[in-house]
Coordinates of C-alpha atoms and ligand atoms in Angstrom, one line a residue:
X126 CA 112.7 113.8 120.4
X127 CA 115.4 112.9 117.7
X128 CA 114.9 110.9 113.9
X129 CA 115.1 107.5 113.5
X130 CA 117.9 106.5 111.2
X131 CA 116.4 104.0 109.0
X132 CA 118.9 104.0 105.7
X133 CA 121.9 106.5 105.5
X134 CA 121.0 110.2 104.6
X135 CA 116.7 109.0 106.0
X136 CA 115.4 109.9 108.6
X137 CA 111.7 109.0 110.4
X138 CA 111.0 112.5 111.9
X139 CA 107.2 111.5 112.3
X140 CA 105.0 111.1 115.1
X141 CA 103.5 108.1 117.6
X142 CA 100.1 108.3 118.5
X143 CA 99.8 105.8 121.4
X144 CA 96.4 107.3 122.1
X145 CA 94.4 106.6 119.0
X146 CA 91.7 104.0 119.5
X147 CA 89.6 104.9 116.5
X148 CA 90.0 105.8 113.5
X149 CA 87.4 106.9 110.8
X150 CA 85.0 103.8 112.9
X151 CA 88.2 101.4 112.7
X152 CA 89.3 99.8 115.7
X153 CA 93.0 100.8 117.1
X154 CA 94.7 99.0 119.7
X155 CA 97.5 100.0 120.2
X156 CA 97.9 103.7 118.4
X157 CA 99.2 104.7 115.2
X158 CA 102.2 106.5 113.7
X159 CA 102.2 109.2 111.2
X160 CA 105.0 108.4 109.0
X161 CA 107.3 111.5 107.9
X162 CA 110.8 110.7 106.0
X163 CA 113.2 113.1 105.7
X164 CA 115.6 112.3 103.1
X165 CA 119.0 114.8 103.5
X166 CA 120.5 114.9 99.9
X167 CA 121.1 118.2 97.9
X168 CA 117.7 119.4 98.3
X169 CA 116.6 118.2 101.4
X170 CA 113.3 116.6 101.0
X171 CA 110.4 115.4 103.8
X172 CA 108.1 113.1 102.5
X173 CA 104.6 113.2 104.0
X174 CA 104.0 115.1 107.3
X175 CA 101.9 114.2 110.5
X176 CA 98.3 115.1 112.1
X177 CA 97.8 118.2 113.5
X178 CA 98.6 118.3 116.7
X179 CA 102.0 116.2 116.3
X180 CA 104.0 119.5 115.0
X181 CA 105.9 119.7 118.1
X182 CA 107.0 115.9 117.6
X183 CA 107.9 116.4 114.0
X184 CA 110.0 119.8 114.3
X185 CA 111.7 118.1 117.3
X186 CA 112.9 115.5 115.3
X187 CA 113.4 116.8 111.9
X188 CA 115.7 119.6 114.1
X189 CA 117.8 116.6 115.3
X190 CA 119.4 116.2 111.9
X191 CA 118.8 120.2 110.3
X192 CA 117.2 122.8 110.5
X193 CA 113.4 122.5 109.2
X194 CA 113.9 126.2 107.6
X195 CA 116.4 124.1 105.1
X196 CA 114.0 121.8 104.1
X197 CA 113.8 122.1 99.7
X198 CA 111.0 119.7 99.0
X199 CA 108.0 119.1 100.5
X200 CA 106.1 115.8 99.2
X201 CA 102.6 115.2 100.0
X202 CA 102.1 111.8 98.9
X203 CA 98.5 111.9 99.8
X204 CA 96.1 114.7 101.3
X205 CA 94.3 113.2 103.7
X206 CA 94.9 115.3 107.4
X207 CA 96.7 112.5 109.2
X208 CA 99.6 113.3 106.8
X209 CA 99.3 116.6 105.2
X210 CA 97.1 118.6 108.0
X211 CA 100.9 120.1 108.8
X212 CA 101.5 121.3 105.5
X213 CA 100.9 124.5 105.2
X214 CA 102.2 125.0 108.7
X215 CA 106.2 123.5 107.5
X216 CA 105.8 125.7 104.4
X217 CA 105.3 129.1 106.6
X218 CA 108.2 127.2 108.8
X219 CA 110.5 126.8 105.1
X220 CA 108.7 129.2 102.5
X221 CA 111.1 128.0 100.1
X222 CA 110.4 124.9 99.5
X223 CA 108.6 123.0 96.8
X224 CA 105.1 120.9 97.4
X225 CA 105.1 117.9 95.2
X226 CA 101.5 116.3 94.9
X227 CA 99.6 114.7 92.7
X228 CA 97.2 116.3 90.4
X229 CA 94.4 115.0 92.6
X230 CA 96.6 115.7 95.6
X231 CA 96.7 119.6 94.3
X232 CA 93.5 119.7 94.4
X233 CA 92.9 118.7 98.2
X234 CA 95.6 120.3 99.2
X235 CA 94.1 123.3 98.0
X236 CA 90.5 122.7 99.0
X237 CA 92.2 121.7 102.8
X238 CA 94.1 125.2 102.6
X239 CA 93.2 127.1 100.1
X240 CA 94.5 128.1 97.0
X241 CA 97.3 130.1 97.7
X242 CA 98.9 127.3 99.1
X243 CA 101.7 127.0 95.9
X244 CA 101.8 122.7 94.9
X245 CA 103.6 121.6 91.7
X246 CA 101.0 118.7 90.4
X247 CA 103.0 115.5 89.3
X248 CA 101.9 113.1 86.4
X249 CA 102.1 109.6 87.5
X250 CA 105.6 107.8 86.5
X251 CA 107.4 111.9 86.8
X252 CA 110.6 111.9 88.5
X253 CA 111.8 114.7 90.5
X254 CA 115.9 114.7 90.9
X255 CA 117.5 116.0 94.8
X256 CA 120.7 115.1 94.3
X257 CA 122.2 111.9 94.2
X258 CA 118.9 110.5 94.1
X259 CA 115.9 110.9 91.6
X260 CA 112.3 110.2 93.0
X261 CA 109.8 108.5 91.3
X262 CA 106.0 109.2 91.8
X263 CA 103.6 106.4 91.6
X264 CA 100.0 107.4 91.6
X265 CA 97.8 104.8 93.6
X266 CA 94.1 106.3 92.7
X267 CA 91.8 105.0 95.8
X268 CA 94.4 103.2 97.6
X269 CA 92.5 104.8 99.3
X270 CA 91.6 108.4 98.1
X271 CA 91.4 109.6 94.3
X272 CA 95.0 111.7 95.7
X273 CA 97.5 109.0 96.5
X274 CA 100.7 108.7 95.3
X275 CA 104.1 106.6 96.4
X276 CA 107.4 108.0 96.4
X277 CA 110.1 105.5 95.2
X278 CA 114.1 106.1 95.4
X279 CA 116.1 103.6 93.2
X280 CA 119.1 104.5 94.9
X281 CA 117.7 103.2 98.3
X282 CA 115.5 101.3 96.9
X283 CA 113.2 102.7 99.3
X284 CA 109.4 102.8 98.8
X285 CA 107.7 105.6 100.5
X286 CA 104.2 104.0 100.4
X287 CA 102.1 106.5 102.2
X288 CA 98.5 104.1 103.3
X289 CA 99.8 101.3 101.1
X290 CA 100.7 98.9 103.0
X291 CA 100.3 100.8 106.5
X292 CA 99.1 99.5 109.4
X293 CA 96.8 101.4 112.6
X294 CA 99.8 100.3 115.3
X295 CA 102.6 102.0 117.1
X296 CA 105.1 100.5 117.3
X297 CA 108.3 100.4 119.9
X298 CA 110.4 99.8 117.3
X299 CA 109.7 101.0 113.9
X300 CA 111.0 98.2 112.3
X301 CA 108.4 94.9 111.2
X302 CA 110.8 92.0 112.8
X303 CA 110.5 93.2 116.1
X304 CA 107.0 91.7 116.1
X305 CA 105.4 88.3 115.3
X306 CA 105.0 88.2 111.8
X307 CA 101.0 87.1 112.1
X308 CA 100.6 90.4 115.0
X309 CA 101.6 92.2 112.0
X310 CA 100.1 91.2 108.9
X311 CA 97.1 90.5 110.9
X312 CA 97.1 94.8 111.5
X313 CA 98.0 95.2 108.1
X314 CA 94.6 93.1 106.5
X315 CA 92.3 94.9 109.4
X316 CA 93.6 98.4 107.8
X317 CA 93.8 97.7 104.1
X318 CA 89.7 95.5 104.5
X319 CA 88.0 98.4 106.9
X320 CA 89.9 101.2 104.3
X321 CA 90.6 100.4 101.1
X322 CA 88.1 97.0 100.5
X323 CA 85.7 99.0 98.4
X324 CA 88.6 100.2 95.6
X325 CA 89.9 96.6 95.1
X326 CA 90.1 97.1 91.5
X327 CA 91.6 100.2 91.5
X328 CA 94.2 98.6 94.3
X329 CA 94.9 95.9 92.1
X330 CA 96.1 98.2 89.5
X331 CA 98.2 100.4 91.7
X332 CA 99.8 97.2 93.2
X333 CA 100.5 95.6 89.6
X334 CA 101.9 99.0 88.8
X335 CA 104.7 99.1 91.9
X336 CA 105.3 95.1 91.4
X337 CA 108.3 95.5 89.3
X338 CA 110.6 98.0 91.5
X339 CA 113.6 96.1 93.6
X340 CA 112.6 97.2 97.1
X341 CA 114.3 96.6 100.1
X342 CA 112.8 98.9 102.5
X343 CA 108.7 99.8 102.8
X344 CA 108.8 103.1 104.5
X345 CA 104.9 103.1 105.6
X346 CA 102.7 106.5 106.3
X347 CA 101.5 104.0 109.5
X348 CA 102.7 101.4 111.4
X349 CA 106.2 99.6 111.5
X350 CA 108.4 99.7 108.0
X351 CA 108.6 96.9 106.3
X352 CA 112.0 95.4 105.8
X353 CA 111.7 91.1 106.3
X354 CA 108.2 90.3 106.0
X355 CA 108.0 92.5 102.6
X356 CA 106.7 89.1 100.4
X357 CA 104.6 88.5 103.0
X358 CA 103.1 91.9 103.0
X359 CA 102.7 91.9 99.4
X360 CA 101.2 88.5 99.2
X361 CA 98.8 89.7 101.8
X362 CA 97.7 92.5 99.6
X363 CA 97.6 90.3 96.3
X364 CA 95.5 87.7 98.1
X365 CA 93.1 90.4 99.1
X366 CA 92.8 92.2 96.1
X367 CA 91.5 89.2 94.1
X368 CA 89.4 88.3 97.0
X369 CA 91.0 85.2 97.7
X370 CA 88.8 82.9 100.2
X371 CA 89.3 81.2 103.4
X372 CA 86.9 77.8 104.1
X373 CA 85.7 80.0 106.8
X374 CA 81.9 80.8 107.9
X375 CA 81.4 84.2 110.2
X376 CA 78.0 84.0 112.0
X377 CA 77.2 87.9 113.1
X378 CA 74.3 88.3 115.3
X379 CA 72.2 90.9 118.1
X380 CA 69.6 88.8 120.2
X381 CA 66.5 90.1 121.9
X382 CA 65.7 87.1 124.8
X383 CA 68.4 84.5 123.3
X384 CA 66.2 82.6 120.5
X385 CA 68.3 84.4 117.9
X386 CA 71.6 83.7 120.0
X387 CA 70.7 80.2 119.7
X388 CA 69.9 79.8 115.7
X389 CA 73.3 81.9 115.7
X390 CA 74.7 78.5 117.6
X391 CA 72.9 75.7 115.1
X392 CA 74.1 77.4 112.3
X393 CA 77.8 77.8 113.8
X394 CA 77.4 73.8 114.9
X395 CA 76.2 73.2 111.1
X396 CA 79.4 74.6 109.2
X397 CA 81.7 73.1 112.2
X398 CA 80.1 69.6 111.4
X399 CA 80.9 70.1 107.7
X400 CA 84.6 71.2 108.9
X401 CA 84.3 74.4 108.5
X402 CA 86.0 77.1 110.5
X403 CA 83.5 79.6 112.4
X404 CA 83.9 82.8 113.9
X405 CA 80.6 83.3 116.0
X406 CA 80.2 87.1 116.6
X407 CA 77.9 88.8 119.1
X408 CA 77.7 92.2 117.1
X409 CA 77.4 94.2 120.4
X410 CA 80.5 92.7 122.1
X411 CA 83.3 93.0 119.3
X412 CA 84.4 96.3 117.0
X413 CA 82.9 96.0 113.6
X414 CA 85.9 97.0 111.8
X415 CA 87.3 93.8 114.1
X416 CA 84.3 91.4 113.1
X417 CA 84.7 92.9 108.7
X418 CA 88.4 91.5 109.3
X419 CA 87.2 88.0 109.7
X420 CA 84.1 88.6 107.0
X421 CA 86.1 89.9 103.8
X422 CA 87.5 86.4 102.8
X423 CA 84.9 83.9 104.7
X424 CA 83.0 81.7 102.3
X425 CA 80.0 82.2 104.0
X426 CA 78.2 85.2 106.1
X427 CA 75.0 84.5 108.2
X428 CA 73.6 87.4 109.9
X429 CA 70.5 87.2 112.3
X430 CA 68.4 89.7 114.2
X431 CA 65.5 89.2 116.1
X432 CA 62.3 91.5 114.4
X433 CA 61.9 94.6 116.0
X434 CA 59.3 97.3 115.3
X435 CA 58.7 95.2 112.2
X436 CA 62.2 95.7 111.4
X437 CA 65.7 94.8 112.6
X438 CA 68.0 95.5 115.8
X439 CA 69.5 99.2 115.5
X440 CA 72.7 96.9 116.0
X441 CA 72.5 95.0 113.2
X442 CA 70.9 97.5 111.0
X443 CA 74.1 99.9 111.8
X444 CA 76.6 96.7 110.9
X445 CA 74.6 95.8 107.6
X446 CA 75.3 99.7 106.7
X447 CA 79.3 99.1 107.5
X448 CA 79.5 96.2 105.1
X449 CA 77.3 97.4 102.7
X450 CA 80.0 100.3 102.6
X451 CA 83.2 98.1 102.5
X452 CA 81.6 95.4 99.3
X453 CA 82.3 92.1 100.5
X454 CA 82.4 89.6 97.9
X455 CA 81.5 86.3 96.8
X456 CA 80.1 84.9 99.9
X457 CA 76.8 82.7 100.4
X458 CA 75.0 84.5 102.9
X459 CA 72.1 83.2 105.5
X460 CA 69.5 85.9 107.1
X461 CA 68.4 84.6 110.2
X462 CA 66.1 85.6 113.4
X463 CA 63.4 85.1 115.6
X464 CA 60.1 86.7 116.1
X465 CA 56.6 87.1 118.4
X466 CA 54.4 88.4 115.3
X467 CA 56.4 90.1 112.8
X468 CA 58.9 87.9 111.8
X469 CA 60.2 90.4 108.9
X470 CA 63.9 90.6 110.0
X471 CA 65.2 87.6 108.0
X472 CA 64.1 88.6 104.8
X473 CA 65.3 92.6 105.4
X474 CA 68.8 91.3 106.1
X475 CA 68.7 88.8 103.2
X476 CA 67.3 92.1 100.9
X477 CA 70.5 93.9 102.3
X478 CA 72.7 91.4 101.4
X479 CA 71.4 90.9 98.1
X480 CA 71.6 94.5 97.3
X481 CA 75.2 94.8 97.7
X482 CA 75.8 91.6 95.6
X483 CA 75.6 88.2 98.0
X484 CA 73.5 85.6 97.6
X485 CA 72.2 82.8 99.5
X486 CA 72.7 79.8 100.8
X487 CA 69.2 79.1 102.3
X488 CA 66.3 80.8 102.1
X489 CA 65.9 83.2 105.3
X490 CA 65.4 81.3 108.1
X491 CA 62.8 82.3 111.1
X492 CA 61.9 81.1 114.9
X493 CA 58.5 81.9 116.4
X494 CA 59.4 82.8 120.0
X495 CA 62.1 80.4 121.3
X496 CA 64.5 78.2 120.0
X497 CA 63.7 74.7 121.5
X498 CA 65.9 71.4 120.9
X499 CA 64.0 70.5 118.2
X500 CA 64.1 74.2 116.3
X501 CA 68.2 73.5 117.0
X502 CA 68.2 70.7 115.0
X503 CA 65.9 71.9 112.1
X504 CA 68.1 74.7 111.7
X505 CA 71.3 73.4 111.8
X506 CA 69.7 70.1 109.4
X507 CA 68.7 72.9 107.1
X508 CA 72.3 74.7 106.6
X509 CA 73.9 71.3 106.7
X510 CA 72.1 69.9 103.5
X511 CA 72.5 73.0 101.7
X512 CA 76.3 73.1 102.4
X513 CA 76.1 69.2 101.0
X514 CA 75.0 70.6 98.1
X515 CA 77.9 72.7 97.3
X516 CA 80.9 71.6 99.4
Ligands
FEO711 FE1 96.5 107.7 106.5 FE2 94.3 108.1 104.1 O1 95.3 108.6 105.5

């Protein structure tokens, strides 16, 4: 396999991973890409490395430009496995070289491979010269572990992002205007929501941090690079790091004998009669990570489970756990079910949701048995006035 010219003098010598379907419980379609860059200048210099496993792919690449036993500078923009699991494997490969982390990243790297393994710690904002270029090293705490750093080259005015701005895709070609624009940005929000959504803060930071470097090229850690849909990108990211909303209602639910199916329905039919979009979401037929990419910027949230063993459906138990790990905000939320004797489950999901911060639009909302005509229209009646009282 050879590198991928992307600029003169860089080189993509990373790997494809067609194969990947899941990642850390996120939901990959199409594979991923573990992006390496090597950058020949005085010091030759790779930034980031690939899973394990991809060796083969990287060594066969970076040796279509040099030899990897020349390589200076190793940079380990972030220690995660997916990009640094090969690290200690290029330095036995190029003993001479340098690691470059951050000081967080020295410390993973070290508890990954011990603490021989010989990394220089960089402060965020040092620069590190190769030649004719001098790299800069952003740190971008939590975007999306305490370890991540971009790499940034005026002279290309390249930005070796690492996770920022990475998407779970492989691409054909590496480059974003290959693909529709929306395919794209679309992969992009479903990484940065089921990754990075708890540490908006801290990404807000990072972001305003990089906002004032002239970039012309987004060399990504996953995904395609960035190169025309750059403002795009970034707005993406700005919009979801101040949780910017969408007059959008996602209605999750799990359904026993189809009473809870139906409420799900009247209370879709309620926020389409008030114009408002809905996404309808049988929680057993679509990923989670898929269904959270439709929830982060919705207005509204209902979530509905039958009662079962005076509790909830495993299923919707298990999703309440994934949200309640990603911190959605500022939604009006609705618990919802059905019930034979119990009738507990509304009141545990609206607890759930309350404890991570939402509150409601209606007070939980229960069906005894099934949902007749009259039941539809009660429901839907109810959401609709209390939507009248705020839209
Ligand atoms: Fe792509 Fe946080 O690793």
């Amino acid at each position: 396999m050879k590198a991928i010219k992307i600029k003169d003098d860089i080189y993509f010598v990373g790997a494809f991973d067609f194969n990947l379907r899941n990642f850390h419980g996120l939901d990959v379609e199409t594979g991923t890409t573990y992006g390496a860059y090597l950058i020949i200048d005085e010091k030759v210099t790779l930034i980031d490395a690939v899973k394990p496993g991809f060796e083969n792919e990287l060594i066969s690449r970076i040796s279509s430009v040099i030899d990897p036993k020349k390589i200076d500078v190793i940079i380990a923009n972030h220690g995660e496995p997916d990009h640094s699991g090969t690290v200690k494997f290029l330095h036995e490969l190029a003993p001479k070289a340098k690691i470059y982390a951050s000081v967080n990243g020295e410390k993973s790297l070290k508890g990954i491979f011990g603490d021989d393994l010989p990394v220089i710690a960089v402060k965020n904002g040092e620069t590190l010269n190769i030649g004719k270029r001098t790299l800069t090293f952003y740190h971008t705490q939590m975007v999306h572990w305490p370890d991540n750093m971009v790499t940034y080259s005026e002279f290309d005015k390249v930005l070796f992002s690492n996770d920022v701005f990475g998407q779970h895709f492989a691409p054909s070609k590496l480059f974003d205007s290959f693909y529709p624009k929306e395919r794209i940005l679309y992969e992009a929000k479903k990484y940065y929501v089921n990754i990075v959504n708890p540490y908006n803060k801290m990404a807000k930071k990072a972001l305003e941090a990089l906002g004032g470097l002239d970039i012309e090229l987004i060399a990504t850690a996953h995904g395609v690079i960035f190169k025309d849909y750059i403002p795009d990108v970034k707005a993406l990211y700005a919009s979801l790091v101040n949780n910017e909303k969408q007059n959008k209602a996602v209605v999750v639910y799990d359904s026993m004998w189809g009473s809870t199916k139906l409420m799900a329905k009247a209370i879709a039919e309620a926020f389409i009669e008030k114009g408002i979009q809905v996404h309808l979401f049988n929680v057993n037929e679509s990923d989670q990570s898929i269904i959270f990419t439709e929830v982060v910027d919705a207005k509204y949230l209902a979530i509905g489970s039958p009662t079962f063993n005076n509790g909830i459906l495993p299923s919707i138990a298990g999703f309440l756990t994934y949200i309640k790990g990603l911190l959605p905000q500022n939604m009006k939320t609705i618990a919802f079910g059905s019930y034979g004797w119990g009738g507990q489950s509304p009141s545990i999901i609206e607890k759930e949701l309350k404890e991570i911060g939402l509150e409601p639009l209606v007070p939980p909302i229960k069906q005894y048995f099934s949902t007749h005509n009259e039941d539809f229209d009660r429901i839907k009646q109810t959401v609709i006035e209390a939507l009248d009282q705020i839209v």
